[in-house]
PDB file of C-alpha atoms in Angstrom:
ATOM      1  CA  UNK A   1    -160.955 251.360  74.460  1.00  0.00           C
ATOM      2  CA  UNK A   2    -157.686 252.845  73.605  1.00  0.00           C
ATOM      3  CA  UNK A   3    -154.306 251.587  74.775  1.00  0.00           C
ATOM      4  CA  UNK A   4    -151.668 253.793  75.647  1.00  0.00           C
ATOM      5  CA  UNK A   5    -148.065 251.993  75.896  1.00  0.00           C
ATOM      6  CA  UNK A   6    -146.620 251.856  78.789  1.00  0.00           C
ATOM      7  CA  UNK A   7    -142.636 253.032  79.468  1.00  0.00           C
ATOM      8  CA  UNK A   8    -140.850 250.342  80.562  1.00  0.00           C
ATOM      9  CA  UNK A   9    -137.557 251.350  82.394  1.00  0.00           C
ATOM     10  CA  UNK A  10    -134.679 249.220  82.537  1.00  0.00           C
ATOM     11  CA  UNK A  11    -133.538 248.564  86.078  1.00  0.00           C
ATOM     12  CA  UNK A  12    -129.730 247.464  85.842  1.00  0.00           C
ATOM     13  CA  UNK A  13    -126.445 248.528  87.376  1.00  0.00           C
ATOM     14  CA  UNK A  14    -124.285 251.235  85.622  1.00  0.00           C
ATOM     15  CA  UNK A  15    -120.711 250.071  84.503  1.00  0.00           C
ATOM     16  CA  UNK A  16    -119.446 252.086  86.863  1.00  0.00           C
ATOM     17  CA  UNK A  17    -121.340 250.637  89.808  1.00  0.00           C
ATOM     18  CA  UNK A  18    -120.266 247.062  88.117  1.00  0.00           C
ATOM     19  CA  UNK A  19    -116.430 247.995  88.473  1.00  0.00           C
ATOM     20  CA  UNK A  20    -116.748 249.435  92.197  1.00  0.00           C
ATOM     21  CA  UNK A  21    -118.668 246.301  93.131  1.00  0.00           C
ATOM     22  CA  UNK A  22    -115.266 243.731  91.585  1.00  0.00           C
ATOM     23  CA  UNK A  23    -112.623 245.967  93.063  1.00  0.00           C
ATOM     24  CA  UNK A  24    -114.426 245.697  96.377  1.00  0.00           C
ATOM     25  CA  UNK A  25    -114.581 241.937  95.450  1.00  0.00           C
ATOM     26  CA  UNK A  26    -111.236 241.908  94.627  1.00  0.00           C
ATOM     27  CA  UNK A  27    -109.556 243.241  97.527  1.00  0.00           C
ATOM     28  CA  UNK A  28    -111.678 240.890  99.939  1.00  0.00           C
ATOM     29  CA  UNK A  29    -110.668 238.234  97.998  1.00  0.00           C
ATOM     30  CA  UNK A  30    -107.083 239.002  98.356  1.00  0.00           C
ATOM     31  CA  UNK A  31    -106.999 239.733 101.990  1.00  0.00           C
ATOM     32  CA  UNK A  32    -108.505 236.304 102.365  1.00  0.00           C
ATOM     33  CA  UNK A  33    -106.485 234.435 100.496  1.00  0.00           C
ATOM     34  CA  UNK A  34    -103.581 233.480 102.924  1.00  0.00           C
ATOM     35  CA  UNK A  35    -105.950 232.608 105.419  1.00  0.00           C
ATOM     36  CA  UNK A  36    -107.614 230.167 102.966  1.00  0.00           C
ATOM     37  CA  UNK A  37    -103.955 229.324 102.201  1.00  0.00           C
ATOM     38  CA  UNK A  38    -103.047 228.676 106.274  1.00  0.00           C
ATOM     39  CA  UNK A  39    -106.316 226.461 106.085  1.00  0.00           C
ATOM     40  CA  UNK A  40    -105.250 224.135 103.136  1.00  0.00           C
ATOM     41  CA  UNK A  41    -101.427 223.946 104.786  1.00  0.00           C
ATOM     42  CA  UNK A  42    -103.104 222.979 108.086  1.00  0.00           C
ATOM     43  CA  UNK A  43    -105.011 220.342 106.594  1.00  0.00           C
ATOM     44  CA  UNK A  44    -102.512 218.822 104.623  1.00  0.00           C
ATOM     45  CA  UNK A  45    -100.103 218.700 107.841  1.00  0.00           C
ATOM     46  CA  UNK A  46    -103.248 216.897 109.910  1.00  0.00           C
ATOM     47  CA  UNK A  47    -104.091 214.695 107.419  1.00  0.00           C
ATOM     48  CA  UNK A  48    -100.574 213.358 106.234  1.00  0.00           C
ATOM     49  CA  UNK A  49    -100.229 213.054 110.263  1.00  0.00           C
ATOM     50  CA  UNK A  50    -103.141 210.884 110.289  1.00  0.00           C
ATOM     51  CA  UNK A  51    -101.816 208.496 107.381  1.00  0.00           C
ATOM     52  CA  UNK A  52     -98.535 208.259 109.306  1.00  0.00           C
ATOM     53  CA  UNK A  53    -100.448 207.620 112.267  1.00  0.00           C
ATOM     54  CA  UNK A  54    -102.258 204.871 111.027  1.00  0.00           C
ATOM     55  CA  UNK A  55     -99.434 203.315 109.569  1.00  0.00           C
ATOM     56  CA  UNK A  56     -97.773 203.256 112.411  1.00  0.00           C
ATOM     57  CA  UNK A  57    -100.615 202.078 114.898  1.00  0.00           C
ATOM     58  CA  UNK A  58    -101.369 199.430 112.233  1.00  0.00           C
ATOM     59  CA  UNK A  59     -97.569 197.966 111.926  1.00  0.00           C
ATOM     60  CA  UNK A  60     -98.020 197.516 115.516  1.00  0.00           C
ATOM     61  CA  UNK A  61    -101.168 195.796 115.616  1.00  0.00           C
ATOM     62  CA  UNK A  62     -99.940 193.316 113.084  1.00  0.00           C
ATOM     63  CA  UNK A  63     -96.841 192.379 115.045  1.00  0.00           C
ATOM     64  CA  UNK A  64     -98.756 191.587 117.933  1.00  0.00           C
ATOM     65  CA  UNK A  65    -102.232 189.801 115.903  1.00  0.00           C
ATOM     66  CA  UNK A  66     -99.800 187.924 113.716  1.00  0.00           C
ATOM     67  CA  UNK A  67     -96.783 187.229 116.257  1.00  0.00           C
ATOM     68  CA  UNK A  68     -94.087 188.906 113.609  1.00  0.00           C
ATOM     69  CA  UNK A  69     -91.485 191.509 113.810  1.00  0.00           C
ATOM     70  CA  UNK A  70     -93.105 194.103 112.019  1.00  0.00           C
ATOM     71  CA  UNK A  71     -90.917 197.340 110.499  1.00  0.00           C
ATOM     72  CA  UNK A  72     -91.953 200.661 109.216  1.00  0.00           C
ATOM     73  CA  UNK A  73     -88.872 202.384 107.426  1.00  0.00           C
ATOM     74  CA  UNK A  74     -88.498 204.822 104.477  1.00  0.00           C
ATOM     75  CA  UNK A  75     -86.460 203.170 101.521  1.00  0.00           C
ATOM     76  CA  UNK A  76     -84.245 204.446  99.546  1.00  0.00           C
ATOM     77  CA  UNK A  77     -83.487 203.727  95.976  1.00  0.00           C
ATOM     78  CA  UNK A  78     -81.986 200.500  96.625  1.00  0.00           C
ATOM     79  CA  UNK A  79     -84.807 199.355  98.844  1.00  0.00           C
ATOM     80  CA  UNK A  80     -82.609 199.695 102.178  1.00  0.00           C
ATOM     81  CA  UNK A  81     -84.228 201.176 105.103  1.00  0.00           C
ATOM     82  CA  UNK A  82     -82.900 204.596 105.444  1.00  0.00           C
ATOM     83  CA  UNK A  83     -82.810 207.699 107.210  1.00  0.00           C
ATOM     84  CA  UNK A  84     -84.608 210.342 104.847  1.00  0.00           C
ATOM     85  CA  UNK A  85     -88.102 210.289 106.152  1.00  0.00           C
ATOM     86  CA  UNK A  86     -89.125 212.199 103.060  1.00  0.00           C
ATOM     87  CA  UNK A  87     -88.963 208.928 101.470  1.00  0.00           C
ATOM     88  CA  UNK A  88     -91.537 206.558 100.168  1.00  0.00           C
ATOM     89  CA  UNK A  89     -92.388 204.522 103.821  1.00  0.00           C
ATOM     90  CA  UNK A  90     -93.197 200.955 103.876  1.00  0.00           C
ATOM     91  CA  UNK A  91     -94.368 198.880 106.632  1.00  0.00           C
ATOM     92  CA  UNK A  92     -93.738 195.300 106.120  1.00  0.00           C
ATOM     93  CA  UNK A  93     -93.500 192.044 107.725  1.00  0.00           C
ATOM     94  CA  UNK A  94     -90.147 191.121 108.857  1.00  0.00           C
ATOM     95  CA  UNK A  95     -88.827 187.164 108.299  1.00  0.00           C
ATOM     96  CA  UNK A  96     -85.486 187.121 109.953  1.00  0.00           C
ATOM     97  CA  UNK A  97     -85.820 190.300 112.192  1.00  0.00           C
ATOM     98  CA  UNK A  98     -82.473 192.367 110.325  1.00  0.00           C
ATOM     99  CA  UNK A  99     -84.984 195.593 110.233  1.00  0.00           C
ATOM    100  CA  UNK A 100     -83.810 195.377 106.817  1.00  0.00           C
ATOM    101  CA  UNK A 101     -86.746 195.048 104.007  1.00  0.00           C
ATOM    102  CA  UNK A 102     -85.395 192.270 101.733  1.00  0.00           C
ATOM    103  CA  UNK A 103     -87.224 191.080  98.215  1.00  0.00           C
ATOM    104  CA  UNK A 104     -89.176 187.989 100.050  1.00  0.00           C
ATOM    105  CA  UNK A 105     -90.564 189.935 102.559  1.00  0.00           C
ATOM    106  CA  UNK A 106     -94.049 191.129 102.119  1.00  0.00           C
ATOM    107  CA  UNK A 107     -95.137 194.888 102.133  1.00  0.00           C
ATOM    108  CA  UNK A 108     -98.426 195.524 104.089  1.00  0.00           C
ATOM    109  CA  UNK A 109     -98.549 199.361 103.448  1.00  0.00           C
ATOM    110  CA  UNK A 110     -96.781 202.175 101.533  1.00  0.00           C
ATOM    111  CA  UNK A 111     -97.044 205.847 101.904  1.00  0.00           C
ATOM    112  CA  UNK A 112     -96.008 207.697  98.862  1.00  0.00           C
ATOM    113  CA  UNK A 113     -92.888 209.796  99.180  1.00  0.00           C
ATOM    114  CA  UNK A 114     -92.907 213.263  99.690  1.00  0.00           C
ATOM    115  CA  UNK A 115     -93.176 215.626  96.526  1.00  0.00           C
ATOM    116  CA  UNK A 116     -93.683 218.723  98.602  1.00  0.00           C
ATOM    117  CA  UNK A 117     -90.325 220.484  99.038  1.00  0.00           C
ATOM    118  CA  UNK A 118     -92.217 222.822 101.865  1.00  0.00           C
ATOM    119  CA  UNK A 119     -92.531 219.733 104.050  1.00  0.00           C
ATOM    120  CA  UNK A 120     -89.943 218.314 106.061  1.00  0.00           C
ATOM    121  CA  UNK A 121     -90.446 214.523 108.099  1.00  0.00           C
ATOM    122  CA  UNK A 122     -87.371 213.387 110.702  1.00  0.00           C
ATOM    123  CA  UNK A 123     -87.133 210.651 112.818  1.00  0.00           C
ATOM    124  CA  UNK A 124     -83.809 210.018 115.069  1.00  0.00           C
ATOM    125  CA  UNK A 125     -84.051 206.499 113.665  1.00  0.00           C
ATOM    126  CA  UNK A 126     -83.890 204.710 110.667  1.00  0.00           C
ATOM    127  CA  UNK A 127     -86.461 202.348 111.232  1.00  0.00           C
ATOM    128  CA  UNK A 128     -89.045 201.200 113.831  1.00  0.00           C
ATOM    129  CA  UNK A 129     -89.507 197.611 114.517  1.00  0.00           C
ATOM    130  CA  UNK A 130     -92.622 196.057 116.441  1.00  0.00           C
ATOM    131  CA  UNK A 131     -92.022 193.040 118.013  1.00  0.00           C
ATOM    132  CA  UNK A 132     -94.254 190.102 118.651  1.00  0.00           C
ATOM    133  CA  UNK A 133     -95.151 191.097 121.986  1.00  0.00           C
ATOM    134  CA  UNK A 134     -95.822 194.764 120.409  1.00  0.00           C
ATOM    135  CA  UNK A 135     -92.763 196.536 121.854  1.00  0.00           C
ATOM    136  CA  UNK A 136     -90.768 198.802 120.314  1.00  0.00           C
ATOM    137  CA  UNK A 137     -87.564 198.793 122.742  1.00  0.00           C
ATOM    138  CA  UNK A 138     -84.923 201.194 121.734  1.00  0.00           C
ATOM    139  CA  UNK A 139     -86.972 202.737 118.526  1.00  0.00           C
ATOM    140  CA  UNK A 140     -88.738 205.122 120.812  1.00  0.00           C
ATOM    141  CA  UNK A 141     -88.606 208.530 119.159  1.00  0.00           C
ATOM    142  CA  UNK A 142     -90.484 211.160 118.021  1.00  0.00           C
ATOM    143  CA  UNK A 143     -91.510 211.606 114.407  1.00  0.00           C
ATOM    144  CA  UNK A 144     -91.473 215.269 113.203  1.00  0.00           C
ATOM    145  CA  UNK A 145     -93.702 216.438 110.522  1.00  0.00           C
ATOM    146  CA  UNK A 146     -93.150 220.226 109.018  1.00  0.00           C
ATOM    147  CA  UNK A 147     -94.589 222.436 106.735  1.00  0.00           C
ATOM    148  CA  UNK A 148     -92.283 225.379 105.267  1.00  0.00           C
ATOM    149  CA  UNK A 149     -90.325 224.966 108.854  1.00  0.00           C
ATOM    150  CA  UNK A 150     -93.420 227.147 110.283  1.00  0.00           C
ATOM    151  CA  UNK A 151     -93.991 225.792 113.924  1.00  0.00           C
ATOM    152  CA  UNK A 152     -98.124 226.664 114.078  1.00  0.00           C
ATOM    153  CA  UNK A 153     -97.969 223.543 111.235  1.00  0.00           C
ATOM    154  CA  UNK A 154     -95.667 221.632 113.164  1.00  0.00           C
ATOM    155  CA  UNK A 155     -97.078 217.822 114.338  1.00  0.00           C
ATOM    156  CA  UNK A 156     -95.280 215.157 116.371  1.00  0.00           C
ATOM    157  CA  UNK A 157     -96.243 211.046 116.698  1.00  0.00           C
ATOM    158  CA  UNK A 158     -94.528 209.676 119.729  1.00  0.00           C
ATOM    159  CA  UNK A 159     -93.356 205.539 119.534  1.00  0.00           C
ATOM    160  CA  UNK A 160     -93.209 204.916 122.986  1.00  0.00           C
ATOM    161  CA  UNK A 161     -90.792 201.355 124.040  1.00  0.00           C
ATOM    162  CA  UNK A 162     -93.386 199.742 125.112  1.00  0.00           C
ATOM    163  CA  UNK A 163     -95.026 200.191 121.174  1.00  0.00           C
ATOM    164  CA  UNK A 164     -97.478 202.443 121.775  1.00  0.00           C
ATOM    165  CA  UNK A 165     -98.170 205.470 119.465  1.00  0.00           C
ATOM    166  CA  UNK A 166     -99.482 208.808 120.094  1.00  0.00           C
ATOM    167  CA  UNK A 167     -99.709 212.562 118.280  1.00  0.00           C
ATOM    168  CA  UNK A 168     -97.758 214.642 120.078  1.00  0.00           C
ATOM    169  CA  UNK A 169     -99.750 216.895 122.228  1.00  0.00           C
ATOM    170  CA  UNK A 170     -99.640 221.104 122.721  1.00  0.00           C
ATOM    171  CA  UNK A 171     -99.603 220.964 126.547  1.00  0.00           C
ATOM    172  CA  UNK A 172     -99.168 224.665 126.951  1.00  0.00           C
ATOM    173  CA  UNK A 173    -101.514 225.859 124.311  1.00  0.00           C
ATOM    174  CA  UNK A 174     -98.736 228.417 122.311  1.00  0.00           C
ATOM    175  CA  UNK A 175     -99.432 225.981 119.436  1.00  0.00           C
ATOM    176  CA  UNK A 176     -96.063 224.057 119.142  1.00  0.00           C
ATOM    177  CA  UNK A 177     -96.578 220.569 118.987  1.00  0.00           C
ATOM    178  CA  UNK A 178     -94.210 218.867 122.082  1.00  0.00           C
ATOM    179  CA  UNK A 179     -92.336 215.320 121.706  1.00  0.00           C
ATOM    180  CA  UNK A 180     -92.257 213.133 124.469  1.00  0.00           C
ATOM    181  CA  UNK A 181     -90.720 214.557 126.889  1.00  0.00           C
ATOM    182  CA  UNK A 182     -92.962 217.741 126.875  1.00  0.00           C
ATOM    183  CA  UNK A 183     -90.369 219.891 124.471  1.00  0.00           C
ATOM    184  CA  UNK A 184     -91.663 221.873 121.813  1.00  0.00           C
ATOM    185  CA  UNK A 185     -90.616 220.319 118.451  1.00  0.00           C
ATOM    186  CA  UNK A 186     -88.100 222.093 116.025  1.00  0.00           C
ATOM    187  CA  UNK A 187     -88.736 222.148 112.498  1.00  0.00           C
ATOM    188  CA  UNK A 188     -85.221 221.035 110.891  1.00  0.00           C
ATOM    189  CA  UNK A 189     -84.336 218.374 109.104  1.00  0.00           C
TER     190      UNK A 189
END
């Protein structure tokens, strides 16, 4: 029996077709990109939100569990609570109740300062100090946390006086985040 070869035929795409296919690739990938950009700056504004949050909701647990004024406060270089938010934040316990961080007081959480100079975090006050009962008389405020002073990444935390905290809520769904008092947040510092 005699065997004849068989053609084989190369099935591939042409360089042409190869070219077509990563410009089409190419422009879909550019038209997504600032949405996938919008997603990562809407994550990073939830969860730094969340860290403050936590901080905050844990400073007041541990005045209350452990019957101590307890302070969250950004320091500055010379370890003084101040008013630039953008600062490294410290919760600690206070000793003598000056809402001052001094060297023998104890830190019992830090969150790093901010690097990010599209981000923007104000506070009316300096520092907020729970008291032993939990309160937080006359350090109620509204925390405001900004990215690139674009409101759809705006977030609030609300310290009520009576110590509790809360993210501030979008009550009329145009995606502003509101303080307590049901006004839409502004993004300056």
């Amino acid at each position: 029996m005699l065997m004849i070869p068989q053609r084989y035929t190369l099935h591939g795409y042409s360089l042409l077709e190869l070219l077509v296919v990563l410009a089409i690739a190419a422009i879909v990938a550019t038209a997504g990109l600032p949405a996938f950009n919008r997603t990562l700056e809407n994550a990073k504004t939830r969860a730094d939100t969340r860290l403050l949050y936590m901080a905050f909701s844990s400073a007041h647990a541990h005045a209350i569990v452990h019957q101590r004024y307890t302070t969250i406060c950004p320091l500055d270089e010379q370890s003084k609570c101040t008013n630039d938010w953008l600062k490294k934040i410290v919760v600690f316990e206070g000793l003598n109740d000056n809402r001052q961080y001094d060297e023998d007081e104890r830190i019992l959480q830090s969150i790093k300062a901010v690097e990010d100079p599209m981000v923007s975090r104000s506070y009316s006050r300096r520092a907020v100090t729970f008291s032993p009962t939990g309160d937080a008389w006359g350090f109620n405020g509204t925390l405001r946390y900004c990215f690139e002073h674009d409101y759809t990444f705006a977030a609030s935390l609300i310290v009520y006086g009576s110590g509790r905290v809360r993210y501030g809520l979008d009550q009329d769904k145009n995606g502003i985040a509101e303080d307590g008092q049901g006004r839409e947040i502004t993004c300056t510092n």
